[in-house]
Tab-separated table of N, CA and C in Angstrom:
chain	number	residue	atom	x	y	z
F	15	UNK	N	-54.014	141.413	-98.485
F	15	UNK	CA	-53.687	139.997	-98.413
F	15	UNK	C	-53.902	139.519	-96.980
F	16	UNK	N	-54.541	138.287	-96.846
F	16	UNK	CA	-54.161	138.071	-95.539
F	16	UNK	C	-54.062	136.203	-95.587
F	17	UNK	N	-53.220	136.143	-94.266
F	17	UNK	CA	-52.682	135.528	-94.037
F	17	UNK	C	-53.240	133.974	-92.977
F	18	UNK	N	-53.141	132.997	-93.401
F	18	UNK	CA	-53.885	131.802	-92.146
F	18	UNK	C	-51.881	131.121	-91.939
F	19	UNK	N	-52.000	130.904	-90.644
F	19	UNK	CA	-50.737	130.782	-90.520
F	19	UNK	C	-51.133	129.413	-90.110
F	20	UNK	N	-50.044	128.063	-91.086
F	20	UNK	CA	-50.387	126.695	-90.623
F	20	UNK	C	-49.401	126.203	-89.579
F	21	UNK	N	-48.104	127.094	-89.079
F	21	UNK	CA	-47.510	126.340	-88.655
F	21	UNK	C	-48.253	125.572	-86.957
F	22	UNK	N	-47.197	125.292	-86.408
F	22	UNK	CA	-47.370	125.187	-84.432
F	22	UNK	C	-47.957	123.708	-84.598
F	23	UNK	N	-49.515	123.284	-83.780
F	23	UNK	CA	-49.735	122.096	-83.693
F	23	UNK	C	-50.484	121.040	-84.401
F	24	UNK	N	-49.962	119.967	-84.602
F	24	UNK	CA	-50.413	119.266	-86.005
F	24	UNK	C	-50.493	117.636	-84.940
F	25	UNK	N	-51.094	116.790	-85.977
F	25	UNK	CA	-50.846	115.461	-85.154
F	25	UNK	C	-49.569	114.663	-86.507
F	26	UNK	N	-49.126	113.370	-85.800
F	26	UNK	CA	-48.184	112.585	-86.967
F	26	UNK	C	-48.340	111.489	-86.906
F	27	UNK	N	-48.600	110.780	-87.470
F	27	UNK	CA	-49.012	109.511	-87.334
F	27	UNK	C	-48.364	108.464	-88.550
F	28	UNK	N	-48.482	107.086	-88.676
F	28	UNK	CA	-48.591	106.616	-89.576
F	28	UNK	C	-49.143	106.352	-90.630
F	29	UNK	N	-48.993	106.417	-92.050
F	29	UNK	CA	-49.554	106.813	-92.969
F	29	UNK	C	-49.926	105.598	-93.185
F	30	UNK	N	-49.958	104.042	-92.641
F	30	UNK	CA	-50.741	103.151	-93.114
F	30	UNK	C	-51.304	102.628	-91.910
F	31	UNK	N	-51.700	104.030	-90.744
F	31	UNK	CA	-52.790	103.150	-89.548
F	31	UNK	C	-52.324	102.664	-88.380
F	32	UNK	N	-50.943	102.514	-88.428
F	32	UNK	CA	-50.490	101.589	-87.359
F	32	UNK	C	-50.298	102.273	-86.822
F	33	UNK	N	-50.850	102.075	-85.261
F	33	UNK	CA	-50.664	103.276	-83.731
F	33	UNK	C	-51.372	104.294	-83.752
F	34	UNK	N	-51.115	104.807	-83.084
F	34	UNK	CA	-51.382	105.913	-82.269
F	34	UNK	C	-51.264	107.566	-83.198
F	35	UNK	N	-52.344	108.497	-83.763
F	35	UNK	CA	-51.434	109.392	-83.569
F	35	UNK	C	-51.141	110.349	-82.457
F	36	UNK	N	-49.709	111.116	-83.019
F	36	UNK	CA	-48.839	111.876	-81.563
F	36	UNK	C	-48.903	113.543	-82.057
F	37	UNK	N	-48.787	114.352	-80.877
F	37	UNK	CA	-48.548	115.638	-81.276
F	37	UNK	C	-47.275	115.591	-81.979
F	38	UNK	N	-47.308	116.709	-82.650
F	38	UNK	CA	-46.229	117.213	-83.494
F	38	UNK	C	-46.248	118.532	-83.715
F	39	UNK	N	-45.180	119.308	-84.237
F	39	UNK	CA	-44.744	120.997	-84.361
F	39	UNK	C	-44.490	120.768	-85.640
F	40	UNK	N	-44.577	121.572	-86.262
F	40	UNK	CA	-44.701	122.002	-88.029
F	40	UNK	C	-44.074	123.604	-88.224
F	41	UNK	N	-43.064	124.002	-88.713
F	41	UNK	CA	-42.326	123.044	-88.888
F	41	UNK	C	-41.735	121.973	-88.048
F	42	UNK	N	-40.847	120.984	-88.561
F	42	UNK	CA	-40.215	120.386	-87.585
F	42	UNK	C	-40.111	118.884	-88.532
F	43	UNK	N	-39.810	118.185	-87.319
F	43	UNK	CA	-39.758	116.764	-88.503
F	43	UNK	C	-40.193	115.055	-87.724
F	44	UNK	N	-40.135	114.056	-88.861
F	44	UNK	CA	-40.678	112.968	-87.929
F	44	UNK	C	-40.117	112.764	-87.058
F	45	UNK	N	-38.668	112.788	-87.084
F	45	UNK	CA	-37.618	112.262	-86.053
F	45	UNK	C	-37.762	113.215	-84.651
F	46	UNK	N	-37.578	114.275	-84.751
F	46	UNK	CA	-38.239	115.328	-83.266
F	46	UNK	C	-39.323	115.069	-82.919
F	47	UNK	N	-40.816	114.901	-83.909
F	47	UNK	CA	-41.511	114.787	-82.998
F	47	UNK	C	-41.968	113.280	-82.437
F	48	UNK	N	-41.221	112.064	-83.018
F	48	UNK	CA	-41.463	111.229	-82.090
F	48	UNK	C	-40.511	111.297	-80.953
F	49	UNK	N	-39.688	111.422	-81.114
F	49	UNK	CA	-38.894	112.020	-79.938
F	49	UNK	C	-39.399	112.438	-78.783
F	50	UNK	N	-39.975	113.374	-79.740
F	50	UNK	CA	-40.609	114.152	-78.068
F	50	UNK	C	-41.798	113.546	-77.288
F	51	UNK	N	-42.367	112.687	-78.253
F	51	UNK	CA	-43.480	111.997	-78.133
F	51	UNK	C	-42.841	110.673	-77.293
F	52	UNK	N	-41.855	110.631	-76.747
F	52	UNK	CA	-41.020	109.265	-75.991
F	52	UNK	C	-41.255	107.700	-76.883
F	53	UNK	N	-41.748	108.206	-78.265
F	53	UNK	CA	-41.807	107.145	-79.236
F	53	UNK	C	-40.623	106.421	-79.413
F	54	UNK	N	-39.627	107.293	-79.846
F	54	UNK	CA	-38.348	106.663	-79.834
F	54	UNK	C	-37.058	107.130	-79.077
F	55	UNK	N	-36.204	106.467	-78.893
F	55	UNK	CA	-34.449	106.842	-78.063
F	55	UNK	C	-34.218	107.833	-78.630
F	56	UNK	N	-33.505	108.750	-78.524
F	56	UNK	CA	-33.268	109.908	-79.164
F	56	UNK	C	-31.736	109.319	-80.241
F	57	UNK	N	-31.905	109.595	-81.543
F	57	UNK	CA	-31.145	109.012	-82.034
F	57	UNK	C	-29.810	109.464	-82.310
F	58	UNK	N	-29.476	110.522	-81.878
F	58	UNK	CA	-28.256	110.874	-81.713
F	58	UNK	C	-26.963	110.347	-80.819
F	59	UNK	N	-27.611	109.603	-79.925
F	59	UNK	CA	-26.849	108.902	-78.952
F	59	UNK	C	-26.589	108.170	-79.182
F	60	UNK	N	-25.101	106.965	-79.010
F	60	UNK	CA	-24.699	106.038	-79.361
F	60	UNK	C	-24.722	105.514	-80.642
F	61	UNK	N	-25.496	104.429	-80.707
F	61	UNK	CA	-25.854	103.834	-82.167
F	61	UNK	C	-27.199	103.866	-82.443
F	62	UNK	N	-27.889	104.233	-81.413
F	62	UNK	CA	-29.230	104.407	-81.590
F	62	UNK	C	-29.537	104.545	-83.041
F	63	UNK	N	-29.464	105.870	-83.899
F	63	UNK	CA	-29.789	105.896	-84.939
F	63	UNK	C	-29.807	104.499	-86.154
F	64	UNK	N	-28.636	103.556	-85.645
F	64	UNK	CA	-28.855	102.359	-86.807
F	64	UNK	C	-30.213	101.344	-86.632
F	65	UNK	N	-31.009	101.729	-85.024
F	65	UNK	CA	-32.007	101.096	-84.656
F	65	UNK	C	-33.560	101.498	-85.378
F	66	UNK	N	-33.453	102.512	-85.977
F	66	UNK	CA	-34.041	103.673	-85.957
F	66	UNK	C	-34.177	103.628	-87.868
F	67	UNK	N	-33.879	102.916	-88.542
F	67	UNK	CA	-33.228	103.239	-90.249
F	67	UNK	C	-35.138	103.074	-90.625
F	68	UNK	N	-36.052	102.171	-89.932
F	68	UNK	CA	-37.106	102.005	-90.427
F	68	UNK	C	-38.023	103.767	-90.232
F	69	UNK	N	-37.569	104.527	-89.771
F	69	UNK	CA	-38.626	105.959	-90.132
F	69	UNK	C	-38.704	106.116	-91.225
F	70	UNK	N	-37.434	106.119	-92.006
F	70	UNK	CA	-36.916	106.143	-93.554
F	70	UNK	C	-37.720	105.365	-94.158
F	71	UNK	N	-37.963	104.653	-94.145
F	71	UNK	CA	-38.530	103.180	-94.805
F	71	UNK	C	-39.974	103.324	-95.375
F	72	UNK	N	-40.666	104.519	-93.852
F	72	UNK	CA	-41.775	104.717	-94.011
F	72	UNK	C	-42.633	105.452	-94.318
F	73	UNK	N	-44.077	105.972	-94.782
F	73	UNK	CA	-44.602	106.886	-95.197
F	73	UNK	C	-45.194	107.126	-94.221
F	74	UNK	N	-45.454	108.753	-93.283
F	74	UNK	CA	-45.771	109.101	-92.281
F	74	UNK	C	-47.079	110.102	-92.795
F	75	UNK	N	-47.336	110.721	-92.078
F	75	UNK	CA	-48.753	111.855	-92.403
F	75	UNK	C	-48.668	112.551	-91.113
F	76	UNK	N	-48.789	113.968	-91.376
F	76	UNK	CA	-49.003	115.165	-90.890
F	76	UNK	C	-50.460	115.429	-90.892
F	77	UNK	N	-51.391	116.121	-89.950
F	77	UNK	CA	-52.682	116.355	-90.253
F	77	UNK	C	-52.937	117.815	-89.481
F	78	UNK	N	-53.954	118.849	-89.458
F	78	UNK	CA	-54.618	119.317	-88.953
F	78	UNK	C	-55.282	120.402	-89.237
F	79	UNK	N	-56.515	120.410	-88.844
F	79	UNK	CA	-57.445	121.358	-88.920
F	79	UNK	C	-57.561	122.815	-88.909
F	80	UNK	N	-58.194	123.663	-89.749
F	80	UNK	CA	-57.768	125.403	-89.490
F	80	UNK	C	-59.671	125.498	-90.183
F	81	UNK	N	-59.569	127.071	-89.822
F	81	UNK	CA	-61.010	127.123	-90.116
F	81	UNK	C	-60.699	128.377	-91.277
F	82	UNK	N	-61.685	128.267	-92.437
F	82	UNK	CA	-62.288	129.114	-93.137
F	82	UNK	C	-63.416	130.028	-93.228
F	83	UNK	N	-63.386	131.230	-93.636
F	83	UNK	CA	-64.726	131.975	-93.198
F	83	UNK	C	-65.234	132.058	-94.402
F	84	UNK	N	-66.392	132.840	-94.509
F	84	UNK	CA	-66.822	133.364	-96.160
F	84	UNK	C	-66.270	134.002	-97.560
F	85	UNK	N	-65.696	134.899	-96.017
F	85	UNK	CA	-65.027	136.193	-96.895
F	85	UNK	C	-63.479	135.193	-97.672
F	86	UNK	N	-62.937	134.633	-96.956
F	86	UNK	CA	-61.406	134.020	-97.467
F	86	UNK	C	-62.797	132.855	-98.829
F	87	UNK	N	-63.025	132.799	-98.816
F	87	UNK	CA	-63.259	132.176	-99.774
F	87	UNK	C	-63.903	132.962	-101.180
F	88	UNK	N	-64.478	134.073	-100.707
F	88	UNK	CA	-64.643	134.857	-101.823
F	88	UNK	C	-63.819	135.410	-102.587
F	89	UNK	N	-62.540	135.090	-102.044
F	89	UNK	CA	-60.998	135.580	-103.186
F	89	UNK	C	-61.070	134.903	-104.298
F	90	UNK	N	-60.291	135.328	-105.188
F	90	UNK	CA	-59.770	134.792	-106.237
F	90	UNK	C	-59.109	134.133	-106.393
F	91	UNK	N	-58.168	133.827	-105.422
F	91	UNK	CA	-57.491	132.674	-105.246
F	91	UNK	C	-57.329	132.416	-103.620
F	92	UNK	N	-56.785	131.124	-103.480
F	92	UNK	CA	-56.137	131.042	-102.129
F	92	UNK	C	-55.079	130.048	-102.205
F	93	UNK	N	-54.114	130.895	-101.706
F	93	UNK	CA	-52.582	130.126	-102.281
F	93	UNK	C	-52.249	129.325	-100.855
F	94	UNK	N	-52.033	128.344	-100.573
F	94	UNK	CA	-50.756	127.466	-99.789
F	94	UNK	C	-49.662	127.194	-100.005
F	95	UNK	N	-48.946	127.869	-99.145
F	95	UNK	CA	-47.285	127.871	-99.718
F	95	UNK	C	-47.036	126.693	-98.596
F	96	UNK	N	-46.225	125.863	-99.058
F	96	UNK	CA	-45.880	125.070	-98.256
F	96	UNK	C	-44.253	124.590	-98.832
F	97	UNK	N	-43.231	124.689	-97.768
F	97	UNK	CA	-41.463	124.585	-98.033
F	97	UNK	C	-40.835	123.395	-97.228
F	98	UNK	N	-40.041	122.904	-97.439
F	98	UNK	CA	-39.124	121.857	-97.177
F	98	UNK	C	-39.875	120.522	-96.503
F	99	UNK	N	-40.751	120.215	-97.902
F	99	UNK	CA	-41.137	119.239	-97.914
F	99	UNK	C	-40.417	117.976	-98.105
F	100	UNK	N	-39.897	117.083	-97.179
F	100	UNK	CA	-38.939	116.337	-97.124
F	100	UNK	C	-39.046	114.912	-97.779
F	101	UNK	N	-39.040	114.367	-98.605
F	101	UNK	CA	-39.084	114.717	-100.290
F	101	UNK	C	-40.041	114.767	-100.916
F	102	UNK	N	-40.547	113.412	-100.770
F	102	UNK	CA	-41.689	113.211	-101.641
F	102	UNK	C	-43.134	113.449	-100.984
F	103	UNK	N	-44.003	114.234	-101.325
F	103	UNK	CA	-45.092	114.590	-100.463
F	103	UNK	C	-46.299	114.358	-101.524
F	104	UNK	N	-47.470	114.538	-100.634
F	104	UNK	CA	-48.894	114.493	-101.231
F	104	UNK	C	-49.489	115.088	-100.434
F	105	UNK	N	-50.299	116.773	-100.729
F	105	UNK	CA	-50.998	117.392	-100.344
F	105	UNK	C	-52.229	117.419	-100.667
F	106	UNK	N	-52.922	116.912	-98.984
F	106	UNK	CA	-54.265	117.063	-99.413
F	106	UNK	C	-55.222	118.067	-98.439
F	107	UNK	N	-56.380	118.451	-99.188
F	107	UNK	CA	-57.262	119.570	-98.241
F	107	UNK	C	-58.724	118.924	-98.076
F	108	UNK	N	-59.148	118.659	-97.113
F	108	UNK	CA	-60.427	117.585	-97.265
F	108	UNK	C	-60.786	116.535	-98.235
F	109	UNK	N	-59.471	115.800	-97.715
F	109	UNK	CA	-59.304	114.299	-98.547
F	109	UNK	C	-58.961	114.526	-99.831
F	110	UNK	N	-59.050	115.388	-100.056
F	110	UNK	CA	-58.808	115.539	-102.084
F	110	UNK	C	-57.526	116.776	-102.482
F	111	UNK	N	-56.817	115.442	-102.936
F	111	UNK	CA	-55.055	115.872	-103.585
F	111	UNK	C	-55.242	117.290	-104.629
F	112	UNK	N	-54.492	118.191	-103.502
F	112	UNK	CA	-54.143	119.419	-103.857
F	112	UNK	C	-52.640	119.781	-104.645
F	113	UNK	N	-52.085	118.892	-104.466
F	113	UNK	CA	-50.716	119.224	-105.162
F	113	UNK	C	-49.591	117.766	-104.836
F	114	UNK	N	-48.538	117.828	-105.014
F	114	UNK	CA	-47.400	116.757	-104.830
F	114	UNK	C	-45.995	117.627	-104.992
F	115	UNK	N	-45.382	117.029	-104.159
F	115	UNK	CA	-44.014	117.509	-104.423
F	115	UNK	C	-43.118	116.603	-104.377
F	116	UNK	N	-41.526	117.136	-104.895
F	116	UNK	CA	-40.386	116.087	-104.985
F	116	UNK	C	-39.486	116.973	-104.969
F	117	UNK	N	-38.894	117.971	-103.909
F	117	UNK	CA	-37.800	118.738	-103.587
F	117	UNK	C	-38.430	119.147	-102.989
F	118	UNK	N	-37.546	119.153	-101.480
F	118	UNK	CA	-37.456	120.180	-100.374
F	118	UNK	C	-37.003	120.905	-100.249
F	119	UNK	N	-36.439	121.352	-101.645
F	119	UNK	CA	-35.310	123.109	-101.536
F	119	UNK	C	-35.873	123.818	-102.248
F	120	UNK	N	-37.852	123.968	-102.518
F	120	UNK	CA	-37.900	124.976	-103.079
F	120	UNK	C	-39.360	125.190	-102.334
F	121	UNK	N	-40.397	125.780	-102.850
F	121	UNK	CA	-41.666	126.613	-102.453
F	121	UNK	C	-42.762	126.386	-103.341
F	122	UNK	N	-43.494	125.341	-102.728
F	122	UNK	CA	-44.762	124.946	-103.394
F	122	UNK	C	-45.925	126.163	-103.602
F	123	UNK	N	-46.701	126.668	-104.554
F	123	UNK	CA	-47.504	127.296	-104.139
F	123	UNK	C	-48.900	126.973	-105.054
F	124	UNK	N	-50.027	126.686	-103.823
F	124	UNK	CA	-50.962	125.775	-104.714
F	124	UNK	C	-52.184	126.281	-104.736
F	125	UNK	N	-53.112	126.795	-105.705
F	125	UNK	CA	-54.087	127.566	-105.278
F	125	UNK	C	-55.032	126.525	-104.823
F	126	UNK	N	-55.423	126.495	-103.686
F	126	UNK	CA	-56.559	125.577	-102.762
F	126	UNK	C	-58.250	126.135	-102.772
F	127	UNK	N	-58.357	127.110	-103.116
F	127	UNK	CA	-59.205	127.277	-102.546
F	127	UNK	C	-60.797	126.742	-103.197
F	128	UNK	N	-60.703	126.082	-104.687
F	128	UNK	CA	-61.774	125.307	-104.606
F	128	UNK	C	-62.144	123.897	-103.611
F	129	UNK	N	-60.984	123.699	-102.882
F	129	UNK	CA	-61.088	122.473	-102.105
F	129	UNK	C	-61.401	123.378	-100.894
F	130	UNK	N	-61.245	124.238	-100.386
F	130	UNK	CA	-61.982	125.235	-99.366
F	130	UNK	C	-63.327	124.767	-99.053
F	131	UNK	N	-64.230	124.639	-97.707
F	131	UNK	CA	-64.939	125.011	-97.149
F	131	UNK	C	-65.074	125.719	-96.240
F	132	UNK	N	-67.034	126.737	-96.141
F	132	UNK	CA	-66.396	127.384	-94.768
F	132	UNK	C	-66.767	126.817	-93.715
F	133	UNK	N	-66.210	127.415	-92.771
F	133	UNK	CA	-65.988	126.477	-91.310
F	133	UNK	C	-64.599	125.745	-91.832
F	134	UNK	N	-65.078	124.662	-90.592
F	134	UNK	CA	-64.038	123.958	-90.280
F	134	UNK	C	-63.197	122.961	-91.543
F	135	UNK	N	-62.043	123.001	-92.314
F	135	UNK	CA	-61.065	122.236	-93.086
F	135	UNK	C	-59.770	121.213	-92.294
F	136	UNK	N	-59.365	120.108	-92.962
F	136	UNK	CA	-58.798	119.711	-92.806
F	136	UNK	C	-57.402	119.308	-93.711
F	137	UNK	N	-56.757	119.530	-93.934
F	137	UNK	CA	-55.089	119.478	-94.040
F	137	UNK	C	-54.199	118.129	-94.200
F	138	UNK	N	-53.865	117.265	-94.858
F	138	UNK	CA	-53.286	116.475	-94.488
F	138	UNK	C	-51.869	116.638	-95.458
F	139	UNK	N	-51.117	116.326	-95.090
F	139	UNK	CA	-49.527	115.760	-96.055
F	139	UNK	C	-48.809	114.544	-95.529
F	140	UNK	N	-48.581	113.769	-96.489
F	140	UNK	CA	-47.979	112.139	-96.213
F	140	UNK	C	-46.637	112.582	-97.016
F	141	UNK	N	-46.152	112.023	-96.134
F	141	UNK	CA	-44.543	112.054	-96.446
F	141	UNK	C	-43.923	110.885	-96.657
F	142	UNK	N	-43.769	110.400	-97.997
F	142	UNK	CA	-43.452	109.035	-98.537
F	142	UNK	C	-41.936	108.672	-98.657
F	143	UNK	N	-42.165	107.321	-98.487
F	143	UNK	CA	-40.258	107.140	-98.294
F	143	UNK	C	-39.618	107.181	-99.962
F	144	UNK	N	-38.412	107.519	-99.582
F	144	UNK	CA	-38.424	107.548	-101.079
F	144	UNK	C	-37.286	105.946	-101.284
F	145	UNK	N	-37.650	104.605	-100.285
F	145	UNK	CA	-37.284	103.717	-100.444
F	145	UNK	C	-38.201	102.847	-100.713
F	146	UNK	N	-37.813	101.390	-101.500
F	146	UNK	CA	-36.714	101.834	-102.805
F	146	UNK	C	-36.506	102.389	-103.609
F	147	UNK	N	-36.065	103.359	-104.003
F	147	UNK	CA	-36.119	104.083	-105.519
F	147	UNK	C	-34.825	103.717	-105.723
């Protein structure tokens, strides 16, 4: 078996365009990494956090790139496990929806690898608000 490890550096951005995207750590979450990104006050302080209710509101996206060789594609399968997807997600692997989720307390596992190319792939997951529901 072997292993492509997705975590460490990813970008985060807005999932409908607006701004900039910022580094981000994966795991991890929107609220840390704009944080760290001096995007926002850190919301633990004061009341900050009631300034702050629109992250919720919004659908964000995770992105980044990993490379494939020949051989990983000559498997029989190629699984992506992906966990605490915070709630509602849409996984995609070079633009084209690989899976969806709706619980972050369990372990997605999605065989990807017809969406595989070799060389260079790209990764994305949007993380949708789950307001209003």
């Amino acid at each position: 078996m072997r292993i492509i490890d997705l975590c460490g550096d990813w970008t985060l951005s807005r999932a409908d365009g607006g701004g900039k995207p910022i580094p981000a750590i994966v795991p991890g979450c929107v609220h840390t990494d704009l944080l760290a990104a001096g995007a926002i006050e850190d919301p633990f302080y004061r009341d900050n956090e009631s300034r702050l209710q629109d992250i919720g509101e919004t659908d964000w996206l995770y992105c980044r790139s990993f490379e494939v060789d020949a051989a990983l594609l000559g498997a029989d399968a190629v699984l992506l496990q992906a966990e605490g997807l915070d709630t509602l997600a849409e996984i995609r692997i070079n633009d084209r929806l690989v899976g969806r989720a709706d619980n972050m307390f369990r372990r997605w596992d999605l065989d990807v690898r017809s969406r595989l190319l070799e060389g260079e792939n790209r990764i994305s997951i949007r993380l949708q608000s789950t307001y209003p529901l």
